[in-house]
Amino acid sequence: MKKINLTTHLTPYIILYSAFIVCAIVGMLIYPDSFYKFFSPTQLSRTIPSQLPEKSYYWDIEHYANMALQNTCTAFYPFWGLIITHLFYPQSLEQYANYFKITATAVFCVSTPLVFWIFKKALKNQYLALLIALAYTLNPMAIFRVIGYTESLFSLLGIFLIWLLLPDNKLNEKIKLILLSFLSILMALTRPVLIPMIFACLFSLITIFLLTKQLSKSDLFRTIAISISAILGYSIYGFSCLQSRGDFLAPFHDQKLWGKTLGLHLDLLFFSKSPLFDLLGLYLPILILIISLIIIYCKSKSQKVLVFIPKLFIWDILIIYPPGLVLAYILNYWRGAKKEIITSKFTKSLQNNYIFWFCIYFSVINALIVFFTQNRLVSLGRYIFAIPFFFLALGYLYCCFPGERKYKNLLFVTIVSAIALVQQWIDYGKDQWLG
């Protein structure tokens, strides 16, 4: 019998937990109120009122708590509050907020090793899977997975969805479809993801067909199951809103009260009017989609791809401000020497990888919805980086490129993200906007 080295086996999980905890501890040491706020079961008294602009003690958690207490229909979705209600039976806003934190942290502890395990199965590369999982765990939006928001629950549901969609999953197809349908209903009851889920499925199916000229029954059935179930999930809440408020689409109408309306704000391409990682949330999914389409199409047609290949460290720094990166690359592409980009055999396999396309389209559609409906990119970074879909798509793209350069780039970005996560913990203690 082959012996298992338990220490080696547990090392990746220890790294992931430790890295996040270290960032939290550093932030709490710098600003101790962060520690007291996170562990306190009641709201701390403030010398400065928390209702000042850009300040609030609970932020969205207060809305989820009031929604559960009053059994009302709002722009927020009910499943997270229902779980807390039936687990703990809280009777006040403070009790709800405390149990939201406790449950979110417990879910985070469970989902973190699952993320690494799923990424390892998907990417077939343990080192890359660990780095991608580390980037997911240490990005600034990771704080939302422990402070009581729906990101913790939605991420766990998303991880199970990814597992069901993995090509090497050996479950019976009928059982897969039943579980996919059930998960999609729960996800649609947790967050406003009806439109992203439907379009991510449809665009995935269309892209696979255009690239391969084939359409598998399993992909078609997955698309139908996820789409119909997402509609059913929202409908459950919609009928509840119809009964209580006489408006089946009340959550969508409530969002209009926040100023959400169709429009084109080109200034958002350069200034997010919100934290910088919201701008990253707009650019990175779209860039990954464009790059993926180009290299996968060219690989399938055995065509050369001539590109400008950056070598200086300054290009890594430019990732922090994507508009500068894009403009600098376009200028250097036309002026600089171009080389053929070498991709691995793995690239061609992404043509019909349904989960890859679903993950990247889900992120892109969220980015486009915010860009075309808001006059600032508020919360976009949270929609993209607090859940695992974007990171798995990024991991798949990294698999297409041989060599060690990609790991250095990923490590640099993760270090910068960890510093930003420390700042998030400080801002959390100050009751400031986190994203």
Tab-separated table of C-alpha atoms in Angstrom, residues 266-433:
chain	number	residue	atom	x	y	z
A	266	LEU	CA	-17.271	56.032	-21.640
A	267	ASP	CA	-15.431	57.748	-18.802
A	268	LEU	CA	-15.759	54.488	-16.855
A	269	LEU	CA	-13.210	52.984	-19.234
A	270	PHE	CA	-10.595	55.110	-17.466
A	271	PHE	CA	-12.059	56.009	-14.069
A	272	SER	CA	-14.245	53.633	-12.066
A	273	LYS	CA	-15.472	56.397	-9.696
A	274	SER	CA	-15.128	53.684	-7.068
A	275	PRO	CA	-12.211	51.559	-5.774
A	276	LEU	CA	-9.591	50.642	-8.360
A	277	PHE	CA	-10.356	46.919	-8.272
A	278	ASP	CA	-13.767	47.714	-9.786
A	279	LEU	CA	-11.881	48.880	-12.888
A	280	LEU	CA	-9.953	45.598	-12.847
A	281	GLY	CA	-13.305	43.822	-12.694
A	282	LEU	CA	-14.335	45.534	-15.922
A	283	TYR	CA	-11.170	44.922	-17.928
A	284	LEU	CA	-9.715	41.578	-16.860
A	285	PRO	CA	-12.649	39.280	-17.755
A	286	ILE	CA	-13.034	40.933	-21.172
A	287	LEU	CA	-9.290	40.757	-21.872
A	288	ILE	CA	-9.200	37.089	-20.899
A	289	LEU	CA	-12.154	36.366	-23.191
A	290	ILE	CA	-10.557	38.168	-26.154
A	291	ILE	CA	-7.164	36.499	-25.674
A	292	SER	CA	-8.802	33.093	-25.256
A	293	LEU	CA	-10.871	33.417	-28.416
A	294	ILE	CA	-7.849	34.472	-30.462
A	295	ILE	CA	-5.431	31.774	-29.342
A	296	ILE	CA	-8.011	28.963	-29.309
A	297	TYR	CA	-9.259	29.828	-32.808
A	298	CYS	CA	-5.734	30.118	-34.217
A	299	LYS	CA	-4.643	26.878	-32.546
A	300	SER	CA	-7.621	25.034	-34.033
A	301	LYS	CA	-6.780	26.401	-37.494
A	302	SER	CA	-3.009	25.878	-37.089
A	303	GLN	CA	-2.443	29.570	-37.707
A	304	LYS	CA	0.416	31.622	-36.304
A	305	VAL	CA	-0.288	34.384	-33.796
A	306	LEU	CA	2.256	37.198	-33.955
A	307	VAL	CA	2.306	39.347	-30.827
A	308	PHE	CA	4.474	41.805	-28.973
A	309	ILE	CA	5.869	39.967	-25.945
A	310	PRO	CA	6.621	42.282	-22.974
A	311	LYS	CA	9.743	41.454	-20.988
A	312	LEU	CA	10.200	44.331	-18.541
A	313	PHE	CA	8.778	44.252	-15.011
A	314	ILE	CA	6.904	47.511	-15.677
A	315	TRP	CA	4.305	45.493	-17.592
A	316	ASP	CA	3.425	43.587	-14.425
A	317	ILE	CA	2.873	46.874	-12.618
A	318	LEU	CA	0.643	48.159	-15.427
A	319	ILE	CA	-1.826	45.350	-14.714
A	320	ILE	CA	-2.895	47.381	-11.674
A	321	TYR	CA	-4.282	50.026	-14.076
A	322	PRO	CA	-5.699	48.092	-17.077
A	323	PRO	CA	-6.484	51.108	-19.336
A	324	GLY	CA	-2.782	52.029	-19.210
A	325	LEU	CA	-1.829	48.427	-19.915
A	326	VAL	CA	-4.108	48.210	-22.955
A	327	LEU	CA	-2.988	51.537	-24.427
A	328	ALA	CA	0.697	50.786	-23.836
A	329	TYR	CA	0.338	47.366	-25.430
A	330	ILE	CA	-1.441	48.698	-28.527
A	331	LEU	CA	1.307	51.293	-29.064
A	332	ASN	CA	4.085	48.745	-28.591
A	333	TYR	CA	2.303	46.207	-30.786
A	334	TRP	CA	2.452	48.508	-33.778
A	335	ARG	CA	5.950	49.817	-33.038
A	336	GLY	CA	7.715	46.818	-31.511
A	337	ALA	CA	9.020	43.550	-32.896
A	338	LYS	CA	6.465	40.750	-32.997
A	339	LYS	CA	7.077	37.102	-32.279
A	340	GLU	CA	4.983	34.005	-32.722
A	341	ILE	CA	3.255	33.113	-29.515
A	342	ILE	CA	3.721	29.486	-28.518
A	343	THR	CA	0.770	27.754	-26.905
A	344	SER	CA	0.500	24.253	-25.465
A	345	LYS	CA	-1.606	21.366	-26.777
A	346	PHE	CA	-3.985	22.128	-23.919
A	347	THR	CA	-5.206	25.194	-25.847
A	348	LYS	CA	-7.136	23.216	-28.424
A	349	SER	CA	-8.975	21.268	-25.727
A	350	LEU	CA	-10.627	24.495	-24.533
A	351	GLN	CA	-12.684	24.702	-27.723
A	352	ASN	CA	-15.392	22.502	-26.265
A	353	ASN	CA	-14.692	23.018	-22.557
A	354	TYR	CA	-18.142	24.100	-21.383
A	355	ILE	CA	-17.094	25.063	-17.863
A	356	PHE	CA	-14.294	27.321	-19.152
A	357	TRP	CA	-16.660	29.259	-21.392
A	358	PHE	CA	-19.356	29.401	-18.716
A	359	CYS	CA	-16.910	30.812	-16.154
A	360	ILE	CA	-15.505	33.522	-18.400
A	361	TYR	CA	-18.867	34.530	-19.885
A	362	PHE	CA	-20.447	34.719	-16.430
A	363	SER	CA	-17.738	37.220	-15.420
A	364	VAL	CA	-17.890	39.202	-18.670
A	365	ILE	CA	-21.678	39.535	-18.593
A	366	ASN	CA	-21.593	40.792	-15.000
A	367	ALA	CA	-18.988	43.378	-16.042
A	368	LEU	CA	-21.031	44.531	-19.041
A	369	ILE	CA	-24.265	44.763	-17.035
A	370	VAL	CA	-22.617	47.095	-14.523
A	371	PHE	CA	-20.897	49.122	-17.263
A	372	PHE	CA	-24.115	49.708	-19.190
A	373	THR	CA	-26.466	50.265	-16.242
A	374	GLN	CA	-24.475	52.348	-13.726
A	375	ASN	CA	-22.713	55.697	-13.842
A	376	ARG	CA	-19.885	54.228	-11.760
A	377	LEU	CA	-18.486	50.730	-11.412
A	378	VAL	CA	-19.547	50.352	-7.811
A	379	SER	CA	-19.375	46.754	-6.470
A	380	LEU	CA	-18.176	45.317	-9.803
A	381	GLY	CA	-14.945	44.040	-8.254
A	382	ARG	CA	-17.017	42.098	-5.708
A	383	TYR	CA	-19.177	40.518	-8.417
A	384	ILE	CA	-16.059	39.275	-10.238
A	385	PHE	CA	-13.336	38.540	-7.674
A	386	ALA	CA	-15.304	37.365	-4.624
A	387	ILE	CA	-16.512	34.206	-6.404
A	388	PRO	CA	-14.456	31.459	-8.092
A	389	PHE	CA	-15.616	31.606	-11.743
A	390	PHE	CA	-13.164	34.260	-12.951
A	391	PHE	CA	-10.212	32.542	-11.306
A	392	LEU	CA	-10.880	29.153	-12.857
A	393	ALA	CA	-11.149	30.775	-16.300
A	394	LEU	CA	-7.825	32.536	-15.629
A	395	GLY	CA	-6.263	29.222	-14.635
A	396	TYR	CA	-7.425	27.581	-17.854
A	397	LEU	CA	-5.885	30.423	-19.866
A	398	TYR	CA	-2.574	30.100	-18.008
A	399	CYS	CA	-2.518	26.395	-18.933
A	400	CYS	CA	-2.284	27.437	-22.577
A	401	PHE	CA	1.156	29.032	-22.128
A	402	PRO	CA	4.266	26.977	-21.354
A	403	GLY	CA	7.168	28.313	-19.290
A	404	GLU	CA	7.684	29.840	-15.859
A	405	ARG	CA	7.019	33.506	-16.683
A	406	LYS	CA	3.302	33.160	-15.997
A	407	TYR	CA	3.944	32.048	-12.409
A	408	LYS	CA	6.060	35.126	-11.647
A	409	ASN	CA	3.316	37.393	-12.982
A	410	LEU	CA	0.664	35.614	-10.938
A	411	LEU	CA	2.748	35.767	-7.767
A	412	PHE	CA	3.335	39.502	-8.176
A	413	VAL	CA	-0.373	40.218	-8.661
A	414	THR	CA	-1.203	38.040	-5.638
A	415	ILE	CA	1.256	39.918	-3.423
A	416	VAL	CA	-0.267	43.253	-4.453
A	417	SER	CA	-3.727	41.797	-3.813
A	418	ALA	CA	-2.689	40.639	-0.338
A	419	ILE	CA	-1.565	44.181	0.530
A	420	ALA	CA	-4.939	45.473	-0.677
A	421	LEU	CA	-6.685	42.809	1.438
A	422	VAL	CA	-4.886	44.127	4.531
A	423	GLN	CA	-6.173	47.592	3.667
A	424	GLN	CA	-9.672	46.161	3.328
A	425	TRP	CA	-9.524	44.885	6.904
A	426	ILE	CA	-8.445	48.339	8.063
A	427	ASP	CA	-11.316	49.968	6.156
A	428	TYR	CA	-13.688	47.370	7.596
A	429	GLY	CA	-12.778	48.534	11.111
A	430	LYS	CA	-13.359	52.129	10.037
A	431	ASP	CA	-16.838	51.293	8.656
A	432	GLN	CA	-15.731	52.433	5.208
A	433	TRP	CA	-16.912	51.196	1.810
